[in-house]
Structure formats: structure tokens, C-alpha cells
């Protein structure tokens, strides 16, 4: 049996357990998202991340030996590791083809209906290959006689002299390499059709991770072939360089999955916090519109959960406040804000936000001053009320950011002077 230095095993324990733990956190978030909004696509995402996460945890030497002691069979953990990576390969192949760039979807769903008949035919063909070869791999492993104690780092080169185990290893590496190349190719195609942003960067990271992880396959195949031919001196490719490629590829792929989700979370949190000044204004107009009193600044900063629900509720309450304030909006203020926006050269979206922000600030002051409301026939409709749901939040965020901007103060001053 080959011995690996303790310092080397310690470093691999840290790296493999660290990567596996982080990846499992990502998988847990995907499972949570699937439980909130069940769909086959999200479930496949969660399982595709969970499979290699488990493989990395099991591959840590400390757990590898523990599993073998409990099972009373040497190297059983190796089979679990390789099957976990094989499941990842199959799942990732499916995901790469099921996913459709946003502009090419018929609706808001990311998976399932977006995939056409040709896509499903490709998916079935590739899954059939895995479905046939995975049982073959299990049989080859269990009947190969590789049951004497070994470490996960040296298993491949120690038992590659056994024909059945060598074939098992080659099949595993071939399936893994094929999946990595196919996923990278498909993901690069997806990324080329996306605009610059977190989603494109995430998909390109997945593609890059797949290509980097191919270095692991190359190193392993060279080392396995050399061991089968009983040629020494190449074990380091399997025990040192190969795992480095695998770890780096796993980090890139995990970052590719997590990056867009983190970016979306940060965007929701930013929107939630950005809407606070506008919500405060609506709350001052009518405290009955809110389900609860304004949160303290610290509570606002510590809002990390349920941000989508919080932001949606905040938007609805702002809309109710805007409708409440509409009878106190002065047409002269809208005219002054429009003229100010045109002088400043604002685009259509920012112009609408400036008009609404100026009108609402004036309306709150008028309400507080006891000015009587205007009759319905004299009320002025404000821009943005007919915005589509997908655009409404962005509009309200722009209004909130214009609420106390210099241009808004300028427009109010012009309207006050004219009045």
C-alpha cells in the first residue's frame, strides 16, 4: 500500500471538506428554492450540486477511512465518490440542455417547457449512456478485487494493474471527461447569447470550471495507463496535480452556480433598502396603509431573509400611498418637473421618476398643510401607474432615488415660485 505524507492528507482533508461544505450550502439553498417553487429543473439543479458535494466530502481521507471501517470493506468510499461524480456528470448534461437564455423563453420558466423535442432527444440519448455504463462500473468495481486498504489519493495507480479495475477507472474518466467537455461547449453557447451581467459571468464560470476539470481527467488517464503498463514515476499526476485541477474546477463551477443567485439576492436587498425613503413618505401620508410600523435602521440593515416578499409588500404599500396622495398633486408641479427633466436631458424612465418624486413630495406637504383635495375630474395621472409588473419595481426604485435629489428640489422650487 502506498503511503501519503500526513501533511499532504491534512491539506486534502481541509480542501475537500471545505469545498464539499460550501457546495452543500449552495445545494441547500437550491433545495430551499425548490420547496418554495417546486419544479423539476430546480430539483435537478439541487441534485446536480449535491452529488459532487457529497463526493468531495467522502473523498476527504479522514471520512474515506471511516466509511471503509464501518462497511468492513476496503475502498468502498472510492465507489461512492466516483458514482457521485458520475451522477453530477449526468445531471449537469441535462441541465446544460434544459436551460434556456431568458430572451428565448416562451414564459418565465427556466426549465421544462423551454426545452424542445430535439433537446429532449439529446438528453435521453446521453442519459441512456450513463444508465448503461454506471451499473457496469459498479459490477467491475465490486468484482475487481480492489478491497485491500488504500487511500483515495493513490487508489487509481495502486489498482490500475487489475484489468477490471483499470476498465472501471477508464469508464469513469471517459464519462466524466465527456460530460465536462459537452457542458462547457453548451454553456459557452448559452453565454454568447446573453448580455453582459451576473448570469453571463456565472455561465462562463461553469464552462471554465468544466474545462479546467478536464485537466484532472487527462492527469488521471495518463497515470492509470502508466500504472497498467507498470511504468513508474507518474503517480504524482494522479495524487497531486489531478486533484488540484479537480478542486479548482469545482470552485469555478460552484461559483458559477452561486454567482447569479447571490447577485439576485443583492439586487433584491438593494431594492428593498432603496425603497425605504419612498415608503416613509407613503407612511406619513396614511399610516393605515402599512401592516406594521417603520422598522429601525438596524433592523433594515439586518434584513437578509424573505427579501422578495418584503420588497413586494413595500411596493404595494407605496402604490397605495401614491393613490392616496393623488388628490393633492398640483398640475403646475407636474409641469415644472417635466420642464426640469427636459432641461437636464433625462431619459424617459428617469424623467417619469423625477415627475413622480416631485409630485409626491409636494402632495405630502399639501396634505400636511391642510389644503383641500382636488376633485376627481381635476386630478392629474402620474407616469408609471400603468407599468408592467416586471417594470414597476425598477420604476419605484428610481422614484425613491430621485425623491431627495437636487433636481427634485429644483423642480419644487420652480413650482413654488410659479405658484
mmCIF file of C-alpha atoms in Angstrom:
data_model
loop_
_atom_site.group_PDB
_atom_site.id
_atom_site.type_symbol
_atom_site.label_atom_id
_atom_site.label_comp_id
_atom_site.label_asym_id
_atom_site.label_seq_id
_atom_site.Cartn_x
_atom_site.Cartn_y
_atom_site.Cartn_z
ATOM 1 C CA UNK A 1 0.000 0.000 0.000
ATOM 2 C CA UNK A 2 1.307 3.426 -0.855
ATOM 3 C CA UNK A 3 1.616 5.888 1.996
ATOM 4 C CA UNK A 4 0.757 9.558 1.671
ATOM 5 C CA UNK A 5 2.546 12.042 3.957
ATOM 6 C CA UNK A 6 0.426 13.307 6.853
ATOM 7 C CA UNK A 7 0.844 16.927 5.832
ATOM 8 C CA UNK A 8 -0.482 16.064 2.374
ATOM 9 C CA UNK A 9 -3.523 14.252 3.792
ATOM 10 C CA UNK A 10 -4.212 17.149 6.162
ATOM 11 C CA UNK A 11 -4.219 19.613 3.297
ATOM 12 C CA UNK A 12 -6.526 17.398 1.253
ATOM 13 C CA UNK A 13 -8.853 16.998 4.246
ATOM 14 C CA UNK A 14 -9.094 20.777 4.544
ATOM 15 C CA UNK A 15 -9.551 21.401 0.814
ATOM 16 C CA UNK A 16 -12.019 18.580 0.120
ATOM 17 C CA UNK A 17 -14.118 19.143 3.242
ATOM 18 C CA UNK A 18 -14.093 22.892 2.619
ATOM 19 C CA UNK A 19 -15.217 22.601 -0.992
ATOM 20 C CA UNK A 20 -17.805 19.952 -0.126
ATOM 21 C CA UNK A 21 -19.257 22.035 2.697
ATOM 22 C CA UNK A 22 -19.533 25.206 0.624
ATOM 23 C CA UNK A 23 -21.072 23.294 -2.276
ATOM 24 C CA UNK A 24 -23.582 21.663 0.083
ATOM 25 C CA UNK A 25 -24.608 25.112 1.338
ATOM 26 C CA UNK A 26 -25.319 26.086 -2.273
ATOM 27 C CA UNK A 27 -27.232 22.820 -2.774
ATOM 28 C CA UNK A 28 -29.233 23.540 0.376
ATOM 29 C CA UNK A 29 -30.219 26.956 -0.944
ATOM 30 C CA UNK A 30 -31.362 25.360 -4.206
ATOM 31 C CA UNK A 31 -33.386 22.743 -2.303
ATOM 32 C CA UNK A 32 -34.986 25.538 -0.297
ATOM 33 C CA UNK A 33 -35.852 27.374 -3.515
ATOM 34 C CA UNK A 34 -37.322 24.157 -4.959
ATOM 35 C CA UNK A 35 -39.502 23.654 -1.872
ATOM 36 C CA UNK A 36 -40.835 27.197 -2.276
ATOM 37 C CA UNK A 37 -41.403 26.881 -6.007
ATOM 38 C CA UNK A 38 -41.372 23.181 -6.983
ATOM 39 C CA UNK A 39 -40.135 22.455 -10.482
ATOM 40 C CA UNK A 40 -38.189 19.551 -12.000
ATOM 41 C CA UNK A 41 -35.465 21.932 -13.138
ATOM 42 C CA UNK A 42 -34.714 23.283 -9.672
ATOM 43 C CA UNK A 43 -34.710 19.761 -8.266
ATOM 44 C CA UNK A 44 -32.187 18.621 -10.885
ATOM 45 C CA UNK A 45 -30.036 21.668 -10.056
ATOM 46 C CA UNK A 46 -30.067 20.773 -6.364
ATOM 47 C CA UNK A 47 -29.225 17.111 -7.003
ATOM 48 C CA UNK A 48 -26.547 18.016 -9.542
ATOM 49 C CA UNK A 49 -24.782 20.157 -6.939
ATOM 50 C CA UNK A 50 -25.421 17.748 -4.052
ATOM 51 C CA UNK A 51 -23.849 14.745 -5.827
ATOM 52 C CA UNK A 52 -20.313 16.169 -6.251
ATOM 53 C CA UNK A 53 -20.603 17.959 -2.898
ATOM 54 C CA UNK A 54 -21.062 14.581 -1.252
ATOM 55 C CA UNK A 55 -18.256 13.108 -3.349
ATOM 56 C CA UNK A 56 -15.828 15.787 -2.182
ATOM 57 C CA UNK A 57 -16.793 15.226 1.462
ATOM 58 C CA UNK A 58 -16.440 11.438 1.160
ATOM 59 C CA UNK A 59 -13.112 11.805 -0.676
ATOM 60 C CA UNK A 60 -11.527 13.535 2.320
ATOM 61 C CA UNK A 61 -9.096 10.892 3.689
ATOM 62 C CA UNK A 62 -10.489 11.109 7.224
ATOM 63 C CA UNK A 63 -14.036 10.225 6.087
ATOM 64 C CA UNK A 64 -12.821 7.839 3.408
ATOM 65 C CA UNK A 65 -11.239 5.569 6.005
ATOM 66 C CA UNK A 66 -14.182 5.925 8.387
ATOM 67 C CA UNK A 67 -16.617 4.666 5.719
ATOM 68 C CA UNK A 68 -14.365 1.695 4.956
ATOM 69 C CA UNK A 69 -14.147 0.777 8.646
ATOM 70 C CA UNK A 70 -17.912 0.964 9.093
ATOM 71 C CA UNK A 71 -18.585 -1.080 5.913
ATOM 72 C CA UNK A 72 -15.771 -3.563 6.678
ATOM 73 C CA UNK A 73 -14.674 -3.333 3.051
ATOM 74 C CA UNK A 74 -11.665 -1.512 1.749
ATOM 75 C CA UNK A 75 -12.100 1.279 -0.768
ATOM 76 C CA UNK A 76 -15.912 1.244 -0.792
ATOM 77 C CA UNK A 77 -15.720 5.017 -0.371
ATOM 78 C CA UNK A 78 -13.970 5.208 -3.746
ATOM 79 C CA UNK A 79 -17.016 3.728 -5.451
ATOM 80 C CA UNK A 80 -19.252 6.249 -3.671
ATOM 81 C CA UNK A 81 -17.007 9.131 -4.740
ATOM 82 C CA UNK A 82 -16.875 8.059 -8.369
ATOM 83 C CA UNK A 83 -20.609 7.390 -8.546
ATOM 84 C CA UNK A 84 -21.250 10.840 -7.048
ATOM 85 C CA UNK A 85 -19.145 12.477 -9.744
ATOM 86 C CA UNK A 86 -20.829 10.338 -12.401
ATOM 87 C CA UNK A 87 -24.259 11.474 -11.162
ATOM 88 C CA UNK A 88 -23.047 15.060 -11.345
ATOM 89 C CA UNK A 89 -21.906 14.469 -14.924
ATOM 90 C CA UNK A 90 -25.300 13.105 -15.949
ATOM 91 C CA UNK A 91 -27.259 15.825 -14.128
ATOM 92 C CA UNK A 92 -25.112 18.630 -15.483
ATOM 93 C CA UNK A 93 -25.548 17.335 -19.035
ATOM 94 C CA UNK A 94 -29.314 17.505 -18.558
ATOM 95 C CA UNK A 95 -29.213 21.000 -17.055
ATOM 96 C CA UNK A 96 -26.979 22.410 -19.733
ATOM 97 C CA UNK A 97 -29.554 21.437 -22.341
ATOM 98 C CA UNK A 98 -32.720 22.163 -20.366
ATOM 99 C CA UNK A 99 -31.704 25.704 -19.517
ATOM 100 C CA UNK A 100 -32.718 28.422 -21.954
ATOM 101 C CA UNK A 101 -31.470 32.043 -22.023
ATOM 102 C CA UNK A 102 -34.153 34.482 -20.755
ATOM 103 C CA UNK A 103 -34.886 36.156 -24.103
ATOM 104 C CA UNK A 104 -35.509 32.767 -25.742
ATOM 105 C CA UNK A 105 -38.107 31.578 -23.217
ATOM 106 C CA UNK A 106 -41.772 31.461 -24.050
ATOM 107 C CA UNK A 107 -42.604 32.368 -20.440
ATOM 108 C CA UNK A 108 -40.867 32.967 -17.131
ATOM 109 C CA UNK A 109 -39.993 29.327 -16.539
ATOM 110 C CA UNK A 110 -36.312 28.464 -16.857
ATOM 111 C CA UNK A 111 -36.791 24.749 -17.462
ATOM 112 C CA UNK A 112 -39.094 22.121 -18.940
ATOM 113 C CA UNK A 113 -41.364 23.801 -21.487
ATOM 114 C CA UNK A 114 -38.449 25.893 -22.744
ATOM 115 C CA UNK A 115 -36.739 22.729 -23.975
ATOM 116 C CA UNK A 116 -37.876 21.435 -27.368
ATOM 117 C CA UNK A 117 -38.215 17.917 -28.739
ATOM 118 C CA UNK A 118 -34.680 17.946 -30.146
ATOM 119 C CA UNK A 119 -33.289 18.910 -26.752
ATOM 120 C CA UNK A 120 -35.138 16.110 -25.004
ATOM 121 C CA UNK A 121 -33.934 13.627 -27.610
ATOM 122 C CA UNK A 122 -30.335 14.643 -26.889
ATOM 123 C CA UNK A 123 -30.945 14.424 -23.140
ATOM 124 C CA UNK A 124 -32.437 10.922 -23.384
ATOM 125 C CA UNK A 125 -29.575 9.695 -25.552
ATOM 126 C CA UNK A 126 -26.916 10.913 -23.148
ATOM 127 C CA UNK A 127 -28.725 9.661 -20.057
ATOM 128 C CA UNK A 128 -29.041 6.239 -21.691
ATOM 129 C CA UNK A 129 -25.241 6.056 -21.930
ATOM 130 C CA UNK A 130 -24.907 6.780 -18.218
ATOM 131 C CA UNK A 131 -27.736 4.408 -17.319
ATOM 132 C CA UNK A 132 -25.961 1.538 -19.121
ATOM 133 C CA UNK A 133 -22.380 2.233 -18.069
ATOM 134 C CA UNK A 134 -22.960 3.128 -14.389
ATOM 135 C CA UNK A 135 -24.119 -0.440 -13.462
ATOM 136 C CA UNK A 136 -21.189 -1.823 -15.479
ATOM 137 C CA UNK A 137 -18.843 0.326 -13.409
ATOM 138 C CA UNK A 138 -20.376 -0.954 -10.162
ATOM 139 C CA UNK A 139 -20.002 -4.596 -11.229
ATOM 140 C CA UNK A 140 -16.403 -4.066 -12.364
ATOM 141 C CA UNK A 141 -15.524 -2.415 -9.071
ATOM 142 C CA UNK A 142 -17.182 -4.965 -6.786
ATOM 143 C CA UNK A 143 -15.734 -7.955 -8.658
ATOM 144 C CA UNK A 144 -12.330 -6.462 -9.340
ATOM 145 C CA UNK A 145 -10.728 -7.454 -6.062
ATOM 146 C CA UNK A 146 -9.616 -3.951 -5.060
ATOM 147 C CA UNK A 147 -10.641 -4.371 -1.430
ATOM 148 C CA UNK A 148 -7.330 -4.050 0.401
ATOM 149 C CA UNK A 149 -6.990 -0.777 2.334
ATOM 150 C CA UNK A 150 -5.811 2.168 0.287
ATOM 151 C CA UNK A 151 -6.075 5.962 0.323
ATOM 152 C CA UNK A 152 -8.332 7.865 -2.068
ATOM 153 C CA UNK A 153 -5.317 9.657 -3.494
ATOM 154 C CA UNK A 154 -3.463 6.509 -4.521
ATOM 155 C CA UNK A 155 -6.308 4.115 -5.363
ATOM 156 C CA UNK A 156 -6.144 4.643 -9.127
ATOM 157 C CA UNK A 157 -2.428 3.967 -9.545
ATOM 158 C CA UNK A 158 -2.340 1.195 -6.910
ATOM 159 C CA UNK A 159 -5.067 -0.949 -8.508
ATOM 160 C CA UNK A 160 -4.802 0.008 -12.181
ATOM 161 C CA UNK A 161 -2.775 -3.163 -12.751
ATOM 162 C CA UNK A 162 -6.008 -5.177 -12.262
ATOM 163 C CA UNK A 163 -7.788 -5.278 -15.676
ATOM 164 C CA UNK A 164 -11.311 -4.996 -14.250
ATOM 165 C CA UNK A 165 -10.414 -2.033 -12.046
ATOM 166 C CA UNK A 166 -8.487 -0.397 -14.889
ATOM 167 C CA UNK A 167 -11.566 -0.649 -17.107
ATOM 168 C CA UNK A 168 -13.723 0.734 -14.268
ATOM 169 C CA UNK A 169 -11.371 3.708 -13.952
ATOM 170 C CA UNK A 170 -11.247 4.366 -17.686
ATOM 171 C CA UNK A 171 -15.058 4.243 -17.984
ATOM 172 C CA UNK A 172 -15.411 6.673 -15.099
ATOM 173 C CA UNK A 173 -12.866 9.102 -16.504
ATOM 174 C CA UNK A 174 -14.346 8.823 -20.011
ATOM 175 C CA UNK A 175 -17.862 9.628 -18.783
ATOM 176 C CA UNK A 176 -16.585 12.469 -16.637
ATOM 177 C CA UNK A 177 -14.450 13.955 -19.399
ATOM 178 C CA UNK A 178 -17.232 13.667 -21.972
ATOM 179 C CA UNK A 179 -19.660 15.412 -19.646
ATOM 180 C CA UNK A 180 -17.207 18.213 -18.818
ATOM 181 C CA UNK A 181 -16.467 18.957 -22.473
ATOM 182 C CA UNK A 182 -20.119 18.773 -23.501
ATOM 183 C CA UNK A 183 -21.244 21.013 -20.626
ATOM 184 C CA UNK A 184 -18.526 23.566 -21.349
ATOM 185 C CA UNK A 185 -19.442 23.671 -25.035
ATOM 186 C CA UNK A 186 -23.155 24.122 -24.366
ATOM 187 C CA UNK A 187 -22.589 26.729 -21.635
ATOM 188 C CA UNK A 188 -20.274 28.775 -23.844
ATOM 189 C CA UNK A 189 -23.034 28.763 -26.456
ATOM 190 C CA UNK A 190 -25.550 29.991 -23.885
ATOM 191 C CA UNK A 191 -23.193 32.711 -22.646
ATOM 192 C CA UNK A 192 -22.593 34.015 -26.157
ATOM 193 C CA UNK A 193 -26.307 34.833 -26.455
ATOM 194 C CA UNK A 194 -26.557 36.664 -23.131
ATOM 195 C CA UNK A 195 -25.893 40.343 -22.380
ATOM 196 C CA UNK A 196 -23.102 41.286 -20.012
ATOM 197 C CA UNK A 197 -24.108 40.694 -16.402
ATOM 198 C CA UNK A 198 -24.040 38.215 -13.488
ATOM 199 C CA UNK A 199 -25.886 35.494 -15.408
ATOM 200 C CA UNK A 200 -23.439 35.540 -18.297
ATOM 201 C CA UNK A 201 -20.472 35.577 -15.922
ATOM 202 C CA UNK A 202 -21.938 32.672 -13.950
ATOM 203 C CA UNK A 203 -22.451 30.505 -17.034
ATOM 204 C CA UNK A 204 -18.992 31.308 -18.329
ATOM 205 C CA UNK A 205 -17.549 30.314 -14.950
ATOM 206 C CA UNK A 206 -19.337 26.956 -15.226
ATOM 207 C CA UNK A 207 -17.841 26.477 -18.696
ATOM 208 C CA UNK A 208 -14.394 27.458 -17.464
ATOM 209 C CA UNK A 209 -14.718 25.125 -14.486
ATOM 210 C CA UNK A 210 -15.597 22.248 -16.780
ATOM 211 C CA UNK A 211 -12.563 22.874 -18.998
ATOM 212 C CA UNK A 212 -10.220 23.228 -16.022
ATOM 213 C CA UNK A 213 -11.553 19.991 -14.500
ATOM 214 C CA UNK A 214 -10.649 18.237 -17.759
ATOM 215 C CA UNK A 215 -7.067 18.567 -16.575
ATOM 216 C CA UNK A 216 -7.983 16.120 -13.812
ATOM 217 C CA UNK A 217 -9.215 13.608 -16.398
ATOM 218 C CA UNK A 218 -6.066 13.941 -18.510
ATOM 219 C CA UNK A 219 -3.770 13.523 -15.499
ATOM 220 C CA UNK A 220 -5.697 10.504 -14.266
ATOM 221 C CA UNK A 221 -5.771 8.730 -17.642
ATOM 222 C CA UNK A 222 -2.028 9.190 -18.100
ATOM 223 C CA UNK A 223 -1.320 7.887 -14.593
ATOM 224 C CA UNK A 224 -3.739 4.944 -14.978
ATOM 225 C CA UNK A 225 -2.225 3.972 -18.333
ATOM 226 C CA UNK A 226 1.293 4.160 -16.919
ATOM 227 C CA UNK A 227 0.322 2.078 -13.882
ATOM 228 C CA UNK A 228 -1.399 -0.538 -16.053
ATOM 229 C CA UNK A 229 1.779 -0.769 -18.135
ATOM 230 C CA UNK A 230 3.737 -0.991 -14.857
ATOM 231 C CA UNK A 231 5.650 2.160 -15.658
ATOM 232 C CA UNK A 232 6.576 4.138 -12.560
ATOM 233 C CA UNK A 233 7.201 7.819 -11.990
ATOM 234 C CA UNK A 234 3.765 9.214 -12.962
ATOM 235 C CA UNK A 235 1.890 8.671 -9.690
ATOM 236 C CA UNK A 236 2.149 12.383 -8.878
ATOM 237 C CA UNK A 237 -0.163 13.158 -11.785
ATOM 238 C CA UNK A 238 -2.915 11.196 -10.046
ATOM 239 C CA UNK A 239 -2.140 12.076 -6.432
ATOM 240 C CA UNK A 240 -1.111 15.736 -6.716
ATOM 241 C CA UNK A 241 -1.731 17.541 -9.992
ATOM 242 C CA UNK A 242 -5.032 15.852 -10.879
ATOM 243 C CA UNK A 243 -6.772 16.760 -7.594
ATOM 244 C CA UNK A 244 -5.607 20.351 -7.996
ATOM 245 C CA UNK A 245 -7.403 20.576 -11.359
ATOM 246 C CA UNK A 246 -10.491 18.919 -9.831
ATOM 247 C CA UNK A 247 -10.586 21.267 -6.851
ATOM 248 C CA UNK A 248 -10.126 24.386 -8.979
ATOM 249 C CA UNK A 249 -12.764 23.223 -11.456
ATOM 250 C CA UNK A 250 -15.202 22.534 -8.605
ATOM 251 C CA UNK A 251 -14.631 26.002 -7.171
ATOM 252 C CA UNK A 252 -15.307 27.642 -10.538
ATOM 253 C CA UNK A 253 -18.441 25.565 -11.184
ATOM 254 C CA UNK A 254 -19.794 26.244 -7.680
ATOM 255 C CA UNK A 255 -19.096 29.952 -8.126
ATOM 256 C CA UNK A 256 -20.886 29.815 -11.472
ATOM 257 C CA UNK A 257 -23.995 28.369 -9.859
ATOM 258 C CA UNK A 258 -23.867 30.646 -6.813
ATOM 259 C CA UNK A 259 -22.850 33.911 -8.511
ATOM 260 C CA UNK A 260 -26.144 34.759 -10.260
ATOM 261 C CA UNK A 261 -28.126 33.745 -7.161
ATOM 262 C CA UNK A 262 -26.005 35.976 -4.935
ATOM 263 C CA UNK A 263 -26.301 38.825 -7.440
ATOM 264 C CA UNK A 264 -30.103 38.436 -7.479
ATOM 265 C CA UNK A 265 -30.183 38.427 -3.668
ATOM 266 C CA UNK A 266 -28.040 41.553 -3.509
ATOM 267 C CA UNK A 267 -30.304 43.242 -6.063
ATOM 268 C CA UNK A 268 -33.424 42.389 -4.024
ATOM 269 C CA UNK A 269 -31.797 43.674 -0.846
ATOM 270 C CA UNK A 270 -30.657 46.846 -2.589
ATOM 271 C CA UNK A 271 -34.173 47.439 -3.955
ATOM 272 C CA UNK A 272 -35.712 46.814 -0.543
ATOM 273 C CA UNK A 273 -33.434 49.338 1.123
ATOM 274 C CA UNK A 274 -33.674 51.856 -1.723
ATOM 275 C CA UNK A 275 -37.486 51.933 -1.414
ATOM 276 C CA UNK A 276 -37.368 52.919 2.262
ATOM 277 C CA UNK A 277 -37.479 56.753 1.747
ATOM 278 C CA UNK A 278 -40.435 56.427 -0.623
ATOM 279 C CA UNK A 279 -42.190 54.058 1.781
ATOM 280 C CA UNK A 280 -41.619 56.518 4.641
ATOM 281 C CA UNK A 281 -43.277 59.233 2.573
ATOM 282 C CA UNK A 282 -46.285 56.998 1.863
ATOM 283 C CA UNK A 283 -46.465 56.060 5.540
ATOM 284 C CA UNK A 284 -46.571 59.719 6.536
ATOM 285 C CA UNK A 285 -49.466 60.204 4.132
ATOM 286 C CA UNK A 286 -51.554 57.449 5.723
ATOM 287 C CA UNK A 287 -50.238 55.172 8.463
ATOM 288 C CA UNK A 288 -53.098 52.733 7.864
ATOM 289 C CA UNK A 289 -51.502 51.629 4.578
ATOM 290 C CA UNK A 290 -48.698 49.748 6.325
ATOM 291 C CA UNK A 291 -49.033 46.379 8.035
ATOM 292 C CA UNK A 292 -46.525 47.451 10.682
ATOM 293 C CA UNK A 293 -44.672 50.477 11.947
ATOM 294 C CA UNK A 294 -41.436 51.552 10.253
ATOM 295 C CA UNK A 295 -38.508 49.311 11.121
ATOM 296 C CA UNK A 296 -35.480 50.771 12.856
ATOM 297 C CA UNK A 297 -32.363 51.475 10.748
ATOM 298 C CA UNK A 298 -30.595 48.470 12.318
ATOM 299 C CA UNK A 299 -33.489 46.165 11.544
ATOM 300 C CA UNK A 300 -33.415 47.439 7.974
ATOM 301 C CA UNK A 301 -29.689 46.718 7.659
ATOM 302 C CA UNK A 302 -30.106 43.222 9.100
ATOM 303 C CA UNK A 303 -32.871 42.211 6.670
ATOM 304 C CA UNK A 304 -31.436 39.150 4.931
ATOM 305 C CA UNK A 305 -34.393 36.776 4.628
ATOM 306 C CA UNK A 306 -37.691 36.875 2.708
ATOM 307 C CA UNK A 307 -36.465 39.874 0.742
ATOM 308 C CA UNK A 308 -38.670 39.176 -2.268
ATOM 309 C CA UNK A 309 -41.800 39.162 -0.106
ATOM 310 C CA UNK A 310 -40.688 42.223 1.898
ATOM 311 C CA UNK A 311 -39.877 44.192 -1.262
ATOM 312 C CA UNK A 312 -43.133 43.245 -2.985
ATOM 313 C CA UNK A 313 -45.136 44.263 0.094
ATOM 314 C CA UNK A 314 -43.253 47.531 0.338
ATOM 315 C CA UNK A 315 -44.005 48.252 -3.328
ATOM 316 C CA UNK A 316 -47.720 47.618 -2.845
ATOM 317 C CA UNK A 317 -47.876 49.912 0.161
ATOM 318 C CA UNK A 318 -46.070 52.636 -1.785
ATOM 319 C CA UNK A 319 -48.591 52.289 -4.601
ATOM 320 C CA UNK A 320 -51.459 52.620 -2.121
ATOM 321 C CA UNK A 321 -49.801 55.720 -0.706
ATOM 322 C CA UNK A 322 -49.393 57.201 -4.173
ATOM 323 C CA UNK A 323 -53.089 56.728 -4.890
ATOM 324 C CA UNK A 324 -53.921 58.310 -1.526
ATOM 325 C CA UNK A 325 -51.800 61.365 -2.347
ATOM 326 C CA UNK A 326 -53.105 61.777 -5.895
ATOM 327 C CA UNK A 327 -55.855 64.335 -4.958
ATOM 328 C CA UNK A 328 -53.157 66.692 -3.608
ATOM 329 C CA UNK A 329 -50.931 66.599 -6.722
ATOM 330 C CA UNK A 330 -50.820 70.040 -8.366
ATOM 331 C CA UNK A 331 -50.711 70.078 -12.206
ATOM 332 C CA UNK A 332 -48.280 73.015 -12.009
ATOM 333 C CA UNK A 333 -45.818 70.832 -10.106
ATOM 334 C CA UNK A 334 -46.022 68.143 -12.777
ATOM 335 C CA UNK A 335 -45.393 70.782 -15.457
ATOM 336 C CA UNK A 336 -42.405 72.196 -13.554
ATOM 337 C CA UNK A 337 -40.916 68.727 -13.006
ATOM 338 C CA UNK A 338 -41.368 67.862 -16.677
ATOM 339 C CA UNK A 339 -39.592 71.042 -17.748
ATOM 340 C CA UNK A 340 -36.748 70.401 -15.268
ATOM 341 C CA UNK A 341 -36.306 66.846 -16.523
ATOM 342 C CA UNK A 342 -36.182 68.005 -20.146
ATOM 343 C CA UNK A 343 -33.576 70.671 -19.339
ATOM 344 C CA UNK A 344 -31.475 68.055 -17.561
ATOM 345 C CA UNK A 345 -31.683 65.721 -20.585
ATOM 346 C CA UNK A 346 -33.072 62.774 -18.607
ATOM 347 C CA UNK A 347 -34.212 59.686 -20.444
ATOM 348 C CA UNK A 348 -37.859 58.637 -20.377
ATOM 349 C CA UNK A 349 -37.578 56.382 -17.315
ATOM 350 C CA UNK A 350 -35.680 58.922 -15.202
ATOM 351 C CA UNK A 351 -37.987 61.719 -16.397
ATOM 352 C CA UNK A 352 -41.019 59.769 -15.158
ATOM 353 C CA UNK A 353 -39.284 59.081 -11.832
ATOM 354 C CA UNK A 354 -38.470 62.767 -11.335
ATOM 355 C CA UNK A 355 -42.051 63.816 -12.074
ATOM 356 C CA UNK A 356 -43.496 61.282 -9.629
ATOM 357 C CA UNK A 357 -40.956 62.096 -6.898
ATOM 358 C CA UNK A 358 -41.625 65.835 -7.188
ATOM 359 C CA UNK A 359 -45.401 65.379 -7.259
ATOM 360 C CA UNK A 360 -45.430 63.102 -4.206
ATOM 361 C CA UNK A 361 -43.242 65.393 -2.123
ATOM 362 C CA UNK A 362 -45.498 68.350 -2.976
ATOM 363 C CA UNK A 363 -48.621 66.297 -2.257
ATOM 364 C CA UNK A 364 -47.417 65.269 1.222
ATOM 365 C CA UNK A 365 -46.660 68.888 2.093
ATOM 366 C CA UNK A 366 -50.058 69.972 0.779
ATOM 367 C CA UNK A 367 -51.826 67.258 2.766
ATOM 368 C CA UNK A 368 -49.997 68.191 5.956
ATOM 369 C CA UNK A 369 -50.771 71.885 5.350
ATOM 370 C CA UNK A 370 -54.491 71.125 5.298
ATOM 371 C CA UNK A 371 -55.024 72.067 1.650
ATOM 372 C CA UNK A 372 -58.310 70.507 0.443
ATOM 373 C CA UNK A 373 -58.061 67.671 -2.101
ATOM 374 C CA UNK A 374 -58.817 68.260 -5.761
ATOM 375 C CA UNK A 375 -61.984 66.839 -7.269
ATOM 376 C CA UNK A 376 -61.558 63.617 -9.214
ATOM 377 C CA UNK A 377 -62.024 65.363 -12.572
ATOM 378 C CA UNK A 378 -59.124 67.732 -11.784
ATOM 379 C CA UNK A 379 -56.684 65.091 -10.586
ATOM 380 C CA UNK A 380 -53.502 64.547 -12.616
ATOM 381 C CA UNK A 381 -52.448 60.997 -13.557
ATOM 382 C CA UNK A 382 -48.778 60.359 -12.800
ATOM 383 C CA UNK A 383 -46.480 58.337 -15.082
ATOM 384 C CA UNK A 384 -45.695 54.761 -14.133
ATOM 385 C CA UNK A 385 -49.113 53.775 -12.803
ATOM 386 C CA UNK A 386 -49.676 51.560 -15.834
ATOM 387 C CA UNK A 387 -46.195 49.963 -15.696
ATOM 388 C CA UNK A 388 -45.970 46.216 -16.198
ATOM 389 C CA UNK A 389 -45.288 44.207 -13.011
ATOM 390 C CA UNK A 390 -41.765 43.387 -14.231
ATOM 391 C CA UNK A 391 -41.012 47.107 -14.680
ATOM 392 C CA UNK A 392 -42.907 48.504 -11.693
ATOM 393 C CA UNK A 393 -40.255 47.774 -9.077
ATOM 394 C CA UNK A 394 -37.496 49.372 -11.144
ATOM 395 C CA UNK A 395 -39.703 52.436 -11.611
ATOM 396 C CA UNK A 396 -40.388 52.768 -7.897
ATOM 397 C CA UNK A 397 -36.684 52.379 -7.071
ATOM 398 C CA UNK A 398 -35.895 55.207 -9.494
ATOM 399 C CA UNK A 399 -38.596 57.350 -7.872
ATOM 400 C CA UNK A 400 -37.145 56.618 -4.425
ATOM 401 C CA UNK A 401 -33.671 57.643 -5.558
ATOM 402 C CA UNK A 402 -35.000 60.861 -7.105
ATOM 403 C CA UNK A 403 -37.078 61.717 -4.040
ATOM 404 C CA UNK A 404 -34.472 63.954 -2.406
ATOM 405 C CA UNK A 405 -32.193 64.506 -5.402
ATOM 406 C CA UNK A 406 -31.123 68.071 -6.305
ATOM 407 C CA UNK A 407 -33.259 68.059 -9.469
ATOM 408 C CA UNK A 408 -36.352 67.295 -7.420
ATOM 409 C CA UNK A 409 -35.630 70.197 -5.113
ATOM 410 C CA UNK A 410 -35.081 72.403 -8.153
ATOM 411 C CA UNK A 411 -38.413 71.387 -9.659
ATOM 412 C CA UNK A 412 -40.213 72.040 -6.364
ATOM 413 C CA UNK A 413 -38.592 75.471 -6.119
ATOM 414 C CA UNK A 414 -39.704 76.329 -9.675
ATOM 415 C CA UNK A 415 -43.265 75.186 -8.925
ATOM 416 C CA UNK A 416 -43.381 77.128 -5.645
ATOM 417 C CA UNK A 417 -42.063 80.293 -7.298
ATOM 418 C CA UNK A 418 -44.621 79.989 -10.112
ATOM 419 C CA UNK A 419 -47.423 79.498 -7.604
#
